[in-house]
């Protein structure tokens, strides 16, 4: 991966709908070269998809929370399929520490969140929940530094790809 690939990734993370023409102008290479690089990044598993960013509050999901849950290893076979069926779970991660799973969830109300937590506790056991008051940094990708200064060496290297 070179500076041009990093610049493409930065631009697509900021706007997944950036056109080949926009990417081409910013990277100083042709649209077909941009398309080939994107295809290569997708094939390598570096770019895994393109997503819309949604404001959950505007969809009446006003409560965001993080729920930690303690699972026994034997419970994972039931837990993983269960969480995949719950649309309110935005993300679920297996983590280290006192709790084995960390979920990010959104609900319409604290009552709906409470019902979900009660269901989790009855099925799987102990939980700990933190309700989010505000978000200082929204979900974002990693921004590569120093990609705005594409050098002629980067452009020469592109001719060899």
PDB file of C-alpha atoms in Angstrom:
ATOM      1  CA  UNK A   1       0.000   0.000   0.000  1.00  0.00           C
ATOM      2  CA  UNK A   2       1.411   3.362  -0.978  1.00  0.00           C
ATOM      3  CA  UNK A   3       0.467   7.005  -0.398  1.00  0.00           C
ATOM      4  CA  UNK A   4      -2.054   6.970  -3.236  1.00  0.00           C
ATOM      5  CA  UNK A   5      -3.870   3.954  -1.737  1.00  0.00           C
ATOM      6  CA  UNK A   6      -3.904   5.694   1.645  1.00  0.00           C
ATOM      7  CA  UNK A   7      -5.351   8.864   0.098  1.00  0.00           C
ATOM      8  CA  UNK A   8      -8.056   6.823  -1.647  1.00  0.00           C
ATOM      9  CA  UNK A   9      -8.944   5.149   1.658  1.00  0.00           C
ATOM     10  CA  UNK A  10      -9.048   8.506   3.483  1.00  0.00           C
ATOM     11  CA  UNK A  11     -11.352   9.971   0.866  1.00  0.00           C
ATOM     12  CA  UNK A  12     -13.669   6.953   0.795  1.00  0.00           C
ATOM     13  CA  UNK A  13     -13.886   6.919   4.588  1.00  0.00           C
ATOM     14  CA  UNK A  14     -14.937  10.566   4.520  1.00  0.00           C
ATOM     15  CA  UNK A  15     -17.390   9.977   1.661  1.00  0.00           C
ATOM     16  CA  UNK A  16     -18.035   6.430   0.460  1.00  0.00           C
ATOM     17  CA  UNK A  17     -19.839   7.925  -2.546  1.00  0.00           C
ATOM     18  CA  UNK A  18     -16.805   9.850  -3.819  1.00  0.00           C
ATOM     19  CA  UNK A  19     -16.685   9.441  -7.591  1.00  0.00           C
ATOM     20  CA  UNK A  20     -13.781   7.971  -9.516  1.00  0.00           C
ATOM     21  CA  UNK A  21     -13.439  11.409 -11.113  1.00  0.00           C
ATOM     22  CA  UNK A  22     -13.061  13.098  -7.687  1.00  0.00           C
ATOM     23  CA  UNK A  23     -10.587  10.464  -6.511  1.00  0.00           C
ATOM     24  CA  UNK A  24      -8.674  10.707  -9.772  1.00  0.00           C
ATOM     25  CA  UNK A  25      -8.351  14.505  -9.520  1.00  0.00           C
ATOM     26  CA  UNK A  26      -7.180  14.329  -5.908  1.00  0.00           C
ATOM     27  CA  UNK A  27      -4.630  11.576  -6.586  1.00  0.00           C
ATOM     28  CA  UNK A  28      -3.387  12.854  -9.978  1.00  0.00           C
ATOM     29  CA  UNK A  29      -3.955   9.522 -11.722  1.00  0.00           C
ATOM     30  CA  UNK A  30      -6.573   8.293 -14.207  1.00  0.00           C
ATOM     31  CA  UNK A  31     -10.024   7.027 -13.254  1.00  0.00           C
ATOM     32  CA  UNK A  32      -9.213   3.503 -14.548  1.00  0.00           C
ATOM     33  CA  UNK A  33      -6.077   3.486 -12.344  1.00  0.00           C
ATOM     34  CA  UNK A  34      -8.234   4.542  -9.345  1.00  0.00           C
ATOM     35  CA  UNK A  35     -10.770   1.798 -10.146  1.00  0.00           C
ATOM     36  CA  UNK A  36      -7.977  -0.797 -10.365  1.00  0.00           C
ATOM     37  CA  UNK A  37      -6.533   0.330  -7.029  1.00  0.00           C
ATOM     38  CA  UNK A  38      -9.953   0.170  -5.347  1.00  0.00           C
ATOM     39  CA  UNK A  39     -10.514  -3.321  -6.752  1.00  0.00           C
ATOM     40  CA  UNK A  40      -7.090  -4.371  -5.437  1.00  0.00           C
ATOM     41  CA  UNK A  41      -7.899  -2.924  -1.967  1.00  0.00           C
ATOM     42  CA  UNK A  42     -11.250  -4.753  -1.964  1.00  0.00           C
ATOM     43  CA  UNK A  43      -9.679  -8.039  -3.069  1.00  0.00           C
ATOM     44  CA  UNK A  44      -7.045  -7.714  -0.321  1.00  0.00           C
ATOM     45  CA  UNK A  45      -9.807  -7.264   2.268  1.00  0.00           C
ATOM     46  CA  UNK A  46      -8.653  -3.748   3.163  1.00  0.00           C
ATOM     47  CA  UNK A  47     -11.871  -2.145   1.906  1.00  0.00           C
ATOM     48  CA  UNK A  48     -14.635  -4.378   3.241  1.00  0.00           C
ATOM     49  CA  UNK A  49     -17.725  -2.374   2.293  1.00  0.00           C
ATOM     50  CA  UNK A  50     -19.394   0.985   1.796  1.00  0.00           C
ATOM     51  CA  UNK A  51     -21.835   2.298   4.383  1.00  0.00           C
ATOM     52  CA  UNK A  52     -24.319   5.067   5.035  1.00  0.00           C
ATOM     53  CA  UNK A  53     -23.974   6.899   8.337  1.00  0.00           C
ATOM     54  CA  UNK A  54     -27.380   7.100  10.022  1.00  0.00           C
ATOM     55  CA  UNK A  55     -28.571   9.447  12.781  1.00  0.00           C
ATOM     56  CA  UNK A  56     -30.408   7.030  15.087  1.00  0.00           C
ATOM     57  CA  UNK A  57     -32.076   9.838  17.050  1.00  0.00           C
ATOM     58  CA  UNK A  58     -33.841  11.023  13.879  1.00  0.00           C
ATOM     59  CA  UNK A  59     -35.199   7.461  13.601  1.00  0.00           C
ATOM     60  CA  UNK A  60     -36.559   7.739  17.196  1.00  0.00           C
ATOM     61  CA  UNK A  61     -33.801   5.666  18.814  1.00  0.00           C
ATOM     62  CA  UNK A  62     -32.994   8.164  21.560  1.00  0.00           C
ATOM     63  CA  UNK A  63     -31.135   5.882  23.981  1.00  0.00           C
ATOM     64  CA  UNK A  64     -27.647   4.607  23.155  1.00  0.00           C
ATOM     65  CA  UNK A  65     -25.921   2.344  25.665  1.00  0.00           C
ATOM     66  CA  UNK A  66     -23.038  -0.042  26.152  1.00  0.00           C
ATOM     67  CA  UNK A  67     -23.887  -3.351  27.775  1.00  0.00           C
ATOM     68  CA  UNK A  68     -21.240  -5.664  29.155  1.00  0.00           C
ATOM     69  CA  UNK A  69     -22.189  -9.261  29.829  1.00  0.00           C
ATOM     70  CA  UNK A  70     -20.431 -12.147  31.552  1.00  0.00           C
ATOM     71  CA  UNK A  71     -20.695 -15.346  29.579  1.00  0.00           C
ATOM     72  CA  UNK A  72     -19.515 -18.830  30.327  1.00  0.00           C
ATOM     73  CA  UNK A  73     -17.736 -20.401  27.318  1.00  0.00           C
ATOM     74  CA  UNK A  74     -20.611 -22.889  26.983  1.00  0.00           C
ATOM     75  CA  UNK A  75     -23.086 -19.994  26.485  1.00  0.00           C
ATOM     76  CA  UNK A  76     -21.375 -18.574  23.387  1.00  0.00           C
ATOM     77  CA  UNK A  77     -23.036 -21.122  21.093  1.00  0.00           C
ATOM     78  CA  UNK A  78     -26.436 -19.706  22.064  1.00  0.00           C
ATOM     79  CA  UNK A  79     -25.355 -16.080  22.587  1.00  0.00           C
ATOM     80  CA  UNK A  80     -23.760 -15.362  19.185  1.00  0.00           C
ATOM     81  CA  UNK A  81     -26.770 -16.470  17.093  1.00  0.00           C
ATOM     82  CA  UNK A  82     -29.075 -14.562  19.489  1.00  0.00           C
ATOM     83  CA  UNK A  83     -27.264 -11.216  19.190  1.00  0.00           C
ATOM     84  CA  UNK A  84     -27.212 -11.483  15.390  1.00  0.00           C
ATOM     85  CA  UNK A  85     -31.028 -11.484  15.433  1.00  0.00           C
ATOM     86  CA  UNK A  86     -31.414  -8.343  17.588  1.00  0.00           C
ATOM     87  CA  UNK A  87     -31.541  -5.272  15.307  1.00  0.00           C
ATOM     88  CA  UNK A  88     -30.923  -2.884  18.231  1.00  0.00           C
ATOM     89  CA  UNK A  89     -27.398  -4.246  18.681  1.00  0.00           C
ATOM     90  CA  UNK A  90     -25.135  -2.040  16.580  1.00  0.00           C
ATOM     91  CA  UNK A  91     -21.958  -3.891  17.488  1.00  0.00           C
ATOM     92  CA  UNK A  92     -20.902  -6.762  19.735  1.00  0.00           C
ATOM     93  CA  UNK A  93     -17.305  -7.540  20.652  1.00  0.00           C
ATOM     94  CA  UNK A  94     -15.618 -10.307  22.644  1.00  0.00           C
ATOM     95  CA  UNK A  95     -13.368  -8.473  25.133  1.00  0.00           C
ATOM     96  CA  UNK A  96     -10.936  -9.029  27.994  1.00  0.00           C
ATOM     97  CA  UNK A  97     -11.703  -8.187  31.603  1.00  0.00           C
ATOM     98  CA  UNK A  98     -14.495  -8.995  34.033  1.00  0.00           C
ATOM     99  CA  UNK A  99     -17.067  -9.177  31.244  1.00  0.00           C
ATOM    100  CA  UNK A 100     -16.616 -11.258  28.112  1.00  0.00           C
ATOM    101  CA  UNK A 101     -18.814  -9.329  25.659  1.00  0.00           C
ATOM    102  CA  UNK A 102     -19.366  -5.616  25.028  1.00  0.00           C
ATOM    103  CA  UNK A 103     -22.411  -4.533  23.035  1.00  0.00           C
ATOM    104  CA  UNK A 104     -23.328  -1.122  21.663  1.00  0.00           C
ATOM    105  CA  UNK A 105     -27.117  -0.815  21.451  1.00  0.00           C
ATOM    106  CA  UNK A 106     -29.794   1.746  20.562  1.00  0.00           C
ATOM    107  CA  UNK A 107     -33.384   1.809  21.813  1.00  0.00           C
ATOM    108  CA  UNK A 108     -36.384   4.077  21.578  1.00  0.00           C
ATOM    109  CA  UNK A 109     -36.598   4.510  25.361  1.00  0.00           C
ATOM    110  CA  UNK A 110     -35.031   3.519  28.652  1.00  0.00           C
ATOM    111  CA  UNK A 111     -38.031   1.220  29.210  1.00  0.00           C
ATOM    112  CA  UNK A 112     -37.232  -0.681  25.989  1.00  0.00           C
ATOM    113  CA  UNK A 113     -33.556  -0.862  27.023  1.00  0.00           C
ATOM    114  CA  UNK A 114     -34.580  -2.142  30.465  1.00  0.00           C
ATOM    115  CA  UNK A 115     -36.736  -4.883  28.896  1.00  0.00           C
ATOM    116  CA  UNK A 116     -33.817  -5.958  26.706  1.00  0.00           C
ATOM    117  CA  UNK A 117     -31.424  -6.038  29.684  1.00  0.00           C
ATOM    118  CA  UNK A 118     -33.913  -8.115  31.670  1.00  0.00           C
ATOM    119  CA  UNK A 119     -34.121 -10.568  28.748  1.00  0.00           C
ATOM    120  CA  UNK A 120     -30.312 -10.739  28.535  1.00  0.00           C
ATOM    121  CA  UNK A 121     -29.985 -11.361  32.276  1.00  0.00           C
ATOM    122  CA  UNK A 122     -32.617 -14.095  32.306  1.00  0.00           C
ATOM    123  CA  UNK A 123     -30.982 -15.869  29.345  1.00  0.00           C
ATOM    124  CA  UNK A 124     -27.278 -15.328  29.977  1.00  0.00           C
ATOM    125  CA  UNK A 125     -26.510 -13.811  33.398  1.00  0.00           C
ATOM    126  CA  UNK A 126     -24.794 -10.758  34.824  1.00  0.00           C
ATOM    127  CA  UNK A 127     -24.673  -7.475  32.897  1.00  0.00           C
ATOM    128  CA  UNK A 128     -23.363  -3.954  33.440  1.00  0.00           C
ATOM    129  CA  UNK A 129     -24.837  -1.085  31.437  1.00  0.00           C
ATOM    130  CA  UNK A 130     -23.690   2.453  30.708  1.00  0.00           C
ATOM    131  CA  UNK A 131     -26.149   4.837  29.025  1.00  0.00           C
ATOM    132  CA  UNK A 132     -24.516   7.385  26.716  1.00  0.00           C
ATOM    133  CA  UNK A 133     -25.232  11.057  27.479  1.00  0.00           C
ATOM    134  CA  UNK A 134     -23.253  12.422  24.532  1.00  0.00           C
ATOM    135  CA  UNK A 135     -20.689  11.309  21.968  1.00  0.00           C
ATOM    136  CA  UNK A 136     -17.504  13.366  21.659  1.00  0.00           C
ATOM    137  CA  UNK A 137     -16.105  11.349  18.717  1.00  0.00           C
ATOM    138  CA  UNK A 138     -18.472   9.602  16.319  1.00  0.00           C
ATOM    139  CA  UNK A 139     -17.551   6.277  14.736  1.00  0.00           C
ATOM    140  CA  UNK A 140     -14.767   6.914  12.265  1.00  0.00           C
ATOM    141  CA  UNK A 141     -12.056   5.186  10.331  1.00  0.00           C
ATOM    142  CA  UNK A 142      -8.337   5.631  10.677  1.00  0.00           C
ATOM    143  CA  UNK A 143      -7.074   8.710   8.849  1.00  0.00           C
ATOM    144  CA  UNK A 144      -3.673   8.236   7.265  1.00  0.00           C
ATOM    145  CA  UNK A 145      -1.359  11.196   7.758  1.00  0.00           C
ATOM    146  CA  UNK A 146       0.741  12.985   5.125  1.00  0.00           C
ATOM    147  CA  UNK A 147      -1.218  11.752   2.112  1.00  0.00           C
ATOM    148  CA  UNK A 148      -2.029  15.232   0.839  1.00  0.00           C
ATOM    149  CA  UNK A 149       1.598  15.655  -0.186  1.00  0.00           C
ATOM    150  CA  UNK A 150       1.751  13.109  -2.986  1.00  0.00           C
ATOM    151  CA  UNK A 151       5.218  13.233  -4.479  1.00  0.00           C
ATOM    152  CA  UNK A 152       6.285  12.645  -8.045  1.00  0.00           C
ATOM    153  CA  UNK A 153       7.924   9.445  -6.781  1.00  0.00           C
ATOM    154  CA  UNK A 154       4.460   8.159  -5.791  1.00  0.00           C
ATOM    155  CA  UNK A 155       3.183   8.971  -9.257  1.00  0.00           C
ATOM    156  CA  UNK A 156       6.178   7.267 -10.927  1.00  0.00           C
ATOM    157  CA  UNK A 157       5.625   4.192  -8.740  1.00  0.00           C
ATOM    158  CA  UNK A 158       2.008   4.059  -9.926  1.00  0.00           C
ATOM    159  CA  UNK A 159       3.161   3.572 -13.506  1.00  0.00           C
ATOM    160  CA  UNK A 160       4.818   0.307 -12.432  1.00  0.00           C
ATOM    161  CA  UNK A 161       1.680  -1.177 -10.787  1.00  0.00           C
TER     162      UNK A 161
END
